[in-house]
């Protein structure tokens, strides 16, 4: 079974308050998404493999470490874009590959509209989306990444519902889920409660 990691950190709690607040303007909402994404990435990268490299300092040669895997960031459009830039800045050698899904408003099922992956697949992938609601988009996104040939996947989201976690864990028991908060559940429109509303609309100012 994959691990479910809910971040417990004062900065996460502090920034989540602003993110959830309905009066937070899009520019600050985007900044908070970036801050929380960095905290998530710090946790999600803790087990990345390293290899030794020789580095010449001004004084001597010493053994240092560098990342020893090809890591792909896979943001799910649109809202995942709000997170991937910050994580890409933190791990500049990571690759960014996009997947496009939107939720059908009546069925709440994910509708795929964009995928572009090329061979060979990377060693690991972080699937990135701020909201894990029913889990439909995440399950399909992870399906695509595994079909690509990626062996190790993690899901990074800012808010997860218990239903979404259950669906991802059932479909993909090998995938770890990193989240800043596990909320109470979903309402009749499959929105996360208490949640933050529509993440994509708040990031892109399209409410
Ligand atoms: C949101 C969110 C996830 C999905 C989560 O995207 O960013 O991709 O819904 O819901 P699920 O877990 O029930 O599948 P949305 O469809 O609003 O598209 P957008 O990012 O383009 O706004
Ligand atoms: N997508 C969102 O942006 N928010 C939710 O609460 C559920 C799906």
mmCIF file of C-alpha atoms and ligand atoms in Angstrom:
data_model
loop_
_atom_site.group_PDB
_atom_site.id
_atom_site.type_symbol
_atom_site.label_atom_id
_atom_site.label_comp_id
_atom_site.label_asym_id
_atom_site.label_seq_id
_atom_site.Cartn_x
_atom_site.Cartn_y
_atom_site.Cartn_z
ATOM 1 C CA UNK A 1 0.000 0.000 0.000
ATOM 2 C CA UNK A 2 1.319 3.470 -0.882
ATOM 3 C CA UNK A 3 1.926 5.898 1.932
ATOM 4 C CA UNK A 4 -0.466 8.783 2.594
ATOM 5 C CA UNK A 5 1.595 11.688 3.893
ATOM 6 C CA UNK A 6 -0.340 14.648 5.300
ATOM 7 C CA UNK A 7 2.126 17.437 6.058
ATOM 8 C CA UNK A 8 2.093 18.560 9.689
ATOM 9 C CA UNK A 9 4.025 21.809 9.816
ATOM 10 C CA UNK A 10 3.239 25.267 11.203
ATOM 11 C CA UNK A 11 3.996 26.932 7.844
ATOM 12 C CA UNK A 12 1.589 24.585 6.059
ATOM 13 C CA UNK A 13 -1.180 25.398 8.548
ATOM 14 C CA UNK A 14 -0.432 29.108 8.282
ATOM 15 C CA UNK A 15 -0.457 29.255 4.476
ATOM 16 C CA UNK A 16 -3.503 26.983 4.195
ATOM 17 C CA UNK A 17 -5.568 29.566 6.082
ATOM 18 C CA UNK A 18 -4.934 32.216 3.416
ATOM 19 C CA UNK A 19 -5.453 29.725 0.619
ATOM 20 C CA UNK A 20 -8.856 28.656 1.918
ATOM 21 C CA UNK A 21 -10.060 32.196 2.606
ATOM 22 C CA UNK A 22 -12.590 33.165 -0.059
ATOM 23 C CA UNK A 23 -11.471 36.810 0.108
ATOM 24 C CA UNK A 24 -7.894 35.950 -0.951
ATOM 25 C CA UNK A 25 -7.196 37.601 -4.297
ATOM 26 C CA UNK A 26 -5.829 35.507 -7.208
ATOM 27 C CA UNK A 27 -2.318 36.985 -7.017
ATOM 28 C CA UNK A 28 -1.946 36.006 -3.345
ATOM 29 C CA UNK A 29 -3.709 32.696 -3.975
ATOM 30 C CA UNK A 30 -1.070 31.867 -6.610
ATOM 31 C CA UNK A 31 1.741 32.782 -4.213
ATOM 32 C CA UNK A 32 0.296 30.546 -1.507
ATOM 33 C CA UNK A 33 -0.053 27.665 -3.985
ATOM 34 C CA UNK A 34 3.636 28.093 -4.831
ATOM 35 C CA UNK A 35 4.697 28.198 -1.162
ATOM 36 C CA UNK A 36 2.709 25.098 -0.276
ATOM 37 C CA UNK A 37 4.005 23.326 -3.397
ATOM 38 C CA UNK A 38 7.583 23.874 -2.222
ATOM 39 C CA UNK A 39 6.786 22.422 1.192
ATOM 40 C CA UNK A 40 5.137 19.414 -0.473
ATOM 41 C CA UNK A 41 8.096 18.937 -2.795
ATOM 42 C CA UNK A 42 10.532 19.081 0.133
ATOM 43 C CA UNK A 43 8.727 16.106 1.658
ATOM 44 C CA UNK A 44 8.129 14.219 -1.601
ATOM 45 C CA UNK A 45 11.794 14.425 -2.659
ATOM 46 C CA UNK A 46 13.159 13.075 0.635
ATOM 47 C CA UNK A 47 13.761 9.596 -0.799
ATOM 48 C CA UNK A 48 15.209 10.544 -4.200
ATOM 49 C CA UNK A 49 18.361 8.552 -4.989
ATOM 50 C CA UNK A 50 21.770 10.238 -4.982
ATOM 51 C CA UNK A 51 25.129 9.440 -6.505
ATOM 52 C CA UNK A 52 28.551 10.764 -5.532
ATOM 53 C CA UNK A 53 30.378 13.383 -7.618
ATOM 54 C CA UNK A 54 33.809 14.914 -7.121
ATOM 55 C CA UNK A 55 33.682 18.695 -6.634
ATOM 56 C CA UNK A 56 36.650 21.042 -6.613
ATOM 57 C CA UNK A 57 36.147 23.671 -3.901
ATOM 58 C CA UNK A 58 38.489 26.691 -3.698
ATOM 59 C CA UNK A 59 40.531 24.647 -1.180
ATOM 60 C CA UNK A 60 40.402 21.009 -2.169
ATOM 61 C CA UNK A 61 38.527 18.262 -3.951
ATOM 62 C CA UNK A 62 35.623 16.774 -2.028
ATOM 63 C CA UNK A 63 32.928 14.208 -2.596
ATOM 64 C CA UNK A 64 29.441 15.679 -2.998
ATOM 65 C CA UNK A 65 26.134 14.182 -4.057
ATOM 66 C CA UNK A 66 23.832 14.783 -6.994
ATOM 67 C CA UNK A 67 20.429 13.414 -7.938
ATOM 68 C CA UNK A 68 20.735 10.037 -9.596
ATOM 69 C CA UNK A 69 17.386 9.771 -11.361
ATOM 70 C CA UNK A 70 15.450 11.425 -14.165
ATOM 71 C CA UNK A 71 12.480 13.020 -12.448
ATOM 72 C CA UNK A 72 9.389 14.165 -14.338
ATOM 73 C CA UNK A 73 6.882 16.669 -13.023
ATOM 74 C CA UNK A 74 3.481 15.963 -14.553
ATOM 75 C CA UNK A 75 1.059 18.802 -13.804
ATOM 76 C CA UNK A 76 -2.586 18.110 -14.614
ATOM 77 C CA UNK A 77 -3.936 21.118 -16.515
ATOM 78 C CA UNK A 78 -4.998 23.599 -15.659
ATOM 79 C CA UNK A 79 -4.606 23.911 -11.907
ATOM 80 C CA UNK A 80 -1.470 21.774 -11.692
ATOM 81 C CA UNK A 81 0.382 24.561 -13.523
ATOM 82 C CA UNK A 82 0.018 26.685 -10.404
ATOM 83 C CA UNK A 83 2.224 24.195 -8.564
ATOM 84 C CA UNK A 84 4.693 22.916 -11.144
ATOM 85 C CA UNK A 85 6.607 26.175 -11.703
ATOM 86 C CA UNK A 86 7.683 26.422 -8.069
ATOM 87 C CA UNK A 87 8.722 22.762 -7.952
ATOM 88 C CA UNK A 88 10.592 23.111 -11.241
ATOM 89 C CA UNK A 89 12.503 26.071 -9.767
ATOM 90 C CA UNK A 90 13.411 23.899 -6.775
ATOM 91 C CA UNK A 91 14.529 20.983 -8.994
ATOM 92 C CA UNK A 92 15.683 22.692 -12.198
ATOM 93 C CA UNK A 93 16.915 19.476 -13.795
ATOM 94 C CA UNK A 94 13.466 17.888 -13.541
ATOM 95 C CA UNK A 95 11.429 17.515 -16.741
ATOM 96 C CA UNK A 96 7.907 18.871 -17.102
ATOM 97 C CA UNK A 97 5.349 16.889 -19.106
ATOM 98 C CA UNK A 98 1.710 17.978 -19.236
ATOM 99 C CA UNK A 99 -1.582 16.141 -19.014
ATOM 100 C CA UNK A 100 -4.908 17.861 -19.685
ATOM 101 C CA UNK A 101 -8.076 16.774 -17.902
ATOM 102 C CA UNK A 102 -11.204 18.678 -16.962
ATOM 103 C CA UNK A 103 -14.075 17.365 -14.889
ATOM 104 C CA UNK A 104 -17.408 16.984 -16.624
ATOM 105 C CA UNK A 105 -19.722 19.188 -14.548
ATOM 106 C CA UNK A 106 -22.612 16.731 -14.439
ATOM 107 C CA UNK A 107 -20.872 13.355 -14.217
ATOM 108 C CA UNK A 108 -17.749 14.607 -12.352
ATOM 109 C CA UNK A 109 -15.745 12.239 -14.544
ATOM 110 C CA UNK A 110 -12.401 13.398 -15.965
ATOM 111 C CA UNK A 111 -12.317 14.267 -19.673
ATOM 112 C CA UNK A 112 -8.889 14.023 -21.259
ATOM 113 C CA UNK A 113 -7.863 16.726 -23.742
ATOM 114 C CA UNK A 114 -4.059 16.809 -23.767
ATOM 115 C CA UNK A 115 -1.200 14.363 -23.423
ATOM 116 C CA UNK A 116 2.350 14.636 -24.706
ATOM 117 C CA UNK A 117 4.952 12.161 -23.520
ATOM 118 C CA UNK A 118 7.963 10.958 -25.467
ATOM 119 C CA UNK A 119 10.365 8.043 -25.096
ATOM 120 C CA UNK A 120 12.242 7.035 -23.082
ATOM 121 C CA UNK A 121 10.145 7.477 -19.919
ATOM 122 C CA UNK A 122 11.783 9.061 -16.874
ATOM 123 C CA UNK A 123 12.646 7.015 -13.779
ATOM 124 C CA UNK A 124 10.157 8.726 -11.480
ATOM 125 C CA UNK A 125 7.200 11.057 -11.836
ATOM 126 C CA UNK A 126 5.369 13.443 -9.559
ATOM 127 C CA UNK A 127 1.769 13.875 -10.708
ATOM 128 C CA UNK A 128 0.804 17.357 -9.599
ATOM 129 C CA UNK A 129 -2.686 18.757 -9.020
ATOM 130 C CA UNK A 130 -3.823 20.934 -6.130
ATOM 131 C CA UNK A 131 -7.171 19.144 -5.694
ATOM 132 C CA UNK A 132 -7.757 15.419 -5.178
ATOM 133 C CA UNK A 133 -11.562 15.348 -5.004
ATOM 134 C CA UNK A 134 -13.243 12.187 -6.363
ATOM 135 C CA UNK A 135 -9.775 11.066 -7.416
ATOM 136 C CA UNK A 136 -10.917 10.458 -10.998
ATOM 137 C CA UNK A 137 -8.438 12.869 -12.579
ATOM 138 C CA UNK A 138 -5.557 11.590 -10.452
ATOM 139 C CA UNK A 139 -6.318 7.918 -11.172
ATOM 140 C CA UNK A 140 -6.461 8.596 -14.930
ATOM 141 C CA UNK A 141 -3.357 10.771 -14.783
ATOM 142 C CA UNK A 142 -1.407 8.057 -12.986
ATOM 143 C CA UNK A 143 -2.729 5.520 -15.529
ATOM 144 C CA UNK A 144 -1.260 7.589 -18.367
ATOM 145 C CA UNK A 145 2.090 7.993 -16.630
ATOM 146 C CA UNK A 146 2.330 4.258 -15.937
ATOM 147 C CA UNK A 147 1.333 3.469 -19.560
ATOM 148 C CA UNK A 148 4.257 5.693 -20.560
ATOM 149 C CA UNK A 149 6.491 3.261 -18.658
ATOM 150 C CA UNK A 150 7.275 5.173 -15.472
ATOM 151 C CA UNK A 151 7.954 2.751 -12.629
ATOM 152 C CA UNK A 152 7.745 5.043 -9.583
ATOM 153 C CA UNK A 153 4.991 7.634 -9.221
ATOM 154 C CA UNK A 154 3.902 9.941 -6.412
ATOM 155 C CA UNK A 155 0.851 12.188 -6.256
ATOM 156 C CA UNK A 156 1.304 15.723 -4.902
ATOM 157 C CA UNK A 157 -1.840 17.658 -4.008
ATOM 158 C CA UNK A 158 -2.613 20.536 -1.707
ATOM 159 C CA UNK A 159 -6.011 19.277 -0.505
ATOM 160 C CA UNK A 160 -7.253 15.702 -0.643
ATOM 161 C CA UNK A 161 -10.632 14.241 0.240
ATOM 162 C CA UNK A 162 -10.883 10.862 1.984
ATOM 163 C CA UNK A 163 -12.842 9.592 -1.061
ATOM 164 C CA UNK A 164 -10.108 10.686 -3.457
ATOM 165 C CA UNK A 165 -7.387 9.081 -1.366
ATOM 166 C CA UNK A 166 -9.382 5.850 -1.196
ATOM 167 C CA UNK A 167 -9.844 5.787 -4.981
ATOM 168 C CA UNK A 168 -6.166 6.487 -5.740
ATOM 169 C CA UNK A 169 -5.002 3.933 -3.169
ATOM 170 C CA UNK A 170 -7.334 1.258 -4.554
ATOM 171 C CA UNK A 171 -6.413 1.871 -8.207
ATOM 172 C CA UNK A 172 -2.712 2.509 -7.523
ATOM 173 C CA UNK A 173 -1.636 0.873 -4.256
ATOM 174 C CA UNK A 174 2.030 1.504 -5.132
ATOM 175 C CA UNK A 175 1.628 5.308 -5.331
ATOM 176 C CA UNK A 176 2.422 7.579 -2.376
ATOM 177 C CA UNK A 177 0.133 10.583 -1.879
ATOM 178 C CA UNK A 178 1.584 13.781 -0.399
ATOM 179 C CA UNK A 179 -0.924 16.391 0.710
ATOM 180 C CA UNK A 180 -1.076 19.518 2.838
ATOM 181 C CA UNK A 181 -4.540 18.644 4.191
ATOM 182 C CA UNK A 182 -7.059 15.827 4.228
ATOM 183 C CA UNK A 183 -10.456 17.493 4.364
ATOM 184 C CA UNK A 184 -13.841 16.226 5.591
ATOM 185 C CA UNK A 185 -15.327 15.031 2.294
ATOM 186 C CA UNK A 186 -17.179 15.996 -0.874
ATOM 187 C CA UNK A 187 -20.445 17.887 -1.322
ATOM 188 C CA UNK A 188 -23.181 16.974 -3.830
ATOM 189 C CA UNK A 189 -21.240 18.740 -6.602
ATOM 190 C CA UNK A 190 -18.103 16.714 -5.756
ATOM 191 C CA UNK A 191 -16.324 19.797 -4.369
ATOM 192 C CA UNK A 192 -14.037 19.279 -1.406
ATOM 193 C CA UNK A 193 -15.418 20.579 1.912
ATOM 194 C CA UNK A 194 -14.234 22.789 3.559
ATOM 195 C CA UNK A 195 -11.811 23.007 0.605
ATOM 196 C CA UNK A 196 -10.988 26.235 -1.179
ATOM 197 C CA UNK A 197 -13.461 26.263 -4.065
ATOM 198 C CA UNK A 198 -12.312 25.851 -7.645
ATOM 199 C CA UNK A 199 -8.508 25.869 -7.643
ATOM 200 C CA UNK A 200 -8.089 26.435 -11.393
ATOM 201 C CA UNK A 201 -10.466 29.380 -11.408
ATOM 202 C CA UNK A 202 -8.815 30.956 -8.370
ATOM 203 C CA UNK A 203 -5.306 30.525 -9.832
ATOM 204 C CA UNK A 204 -6.206 31.837 -13.289
ATOM 205 C CA UNK A 205 -8.745 34.474 -12.193
ATOM 206 C CA UNK A 206 -11.549 32.886 -14.230
ATOM 207 C CA UNK A 207 -14.233 32.707 -11.550
HETATM 208 C C1 LIG B 1 -9.984 20.150 -10.859
HETATM 209 C C2 LIG B 1 -8.675 19.838 -10.169
HETATM 210 C C3 LIG B 1 -8.461 18.407 -10.545
HETATM 211 C C4 LIG B 1 -9.856 17.852 -10.548
HETATM 212 C C5 LIG B 1 -10.079 17.138 -9.260
HETATM 213 O O1 LIG B 1 -9.781 20.408 -12.203
HETATM 214 O O2 LIG B 1 -7.636 20.689 -10.541
HETATM 215 O O3 LIG B 1 -7.844 18.243 -11.822
HETATM 216 O O4 LIG B 1 -10.748 18.966 -10.652
HETATM 217 O O5 LIG B 1 -11.292 16.513 -9.246
HETATM 218 P P1 LIG B 1 -11.451 14.940 -9.227
HETATM 219 O O6 LIG B 1 -10.535 14.432 -8.167
HETATM 220 O O7 LIG B 1 -12.897 14.748 -8.857
HETATM 221 O O8 LIG B 1 -11.138 14.400 -10.585
HETATM 222 P P2 LIG B 1 -10.932 21.045 -13.113
HETATM 223 O O9 LIG B 1 -11.760 19.979 -13.740
HETATM 224 O O10 LIG B 1 -11.674 22.071 -12.324
HETATM 225 O O11 LIG B 1 -10.116 21.695 -14.265
HETATM 226 P P3 LIG B 1 -9.161 22.992 -14.262
HETATM 227 O O12 LIG B 1 -7.930 22.620 -13.488
HETATM 228 O O13 LIG B 1 -8.898 23.192 -15.703
HETATM 229 O O14 LIG B 1 -9.898 24.135 -13.640
HETATM 230 N N1 LIG B 2 -11.777 20.773 -8.223
HETATM 231 C C1 LIG B 2 -11.544 21.913 -7.531
HETATM 232 O O1 LIG B 2 -10.897 22.836 -8.037
HETATM 233 N N2 LIG B 2 -12.024 22.014 -6.290
HETATM 234 C C2 LIG B 2 -12.716 21.034 -5.693
HETATM 235 O O2 LIG B 2 -13.125 21.181 -4.519
HETATM 236 C C3 LIG B 2 -12.959 19.850 -6.427
HETATM 237 C C4 LIG B 2 -12.464 19.751 -7.685
#
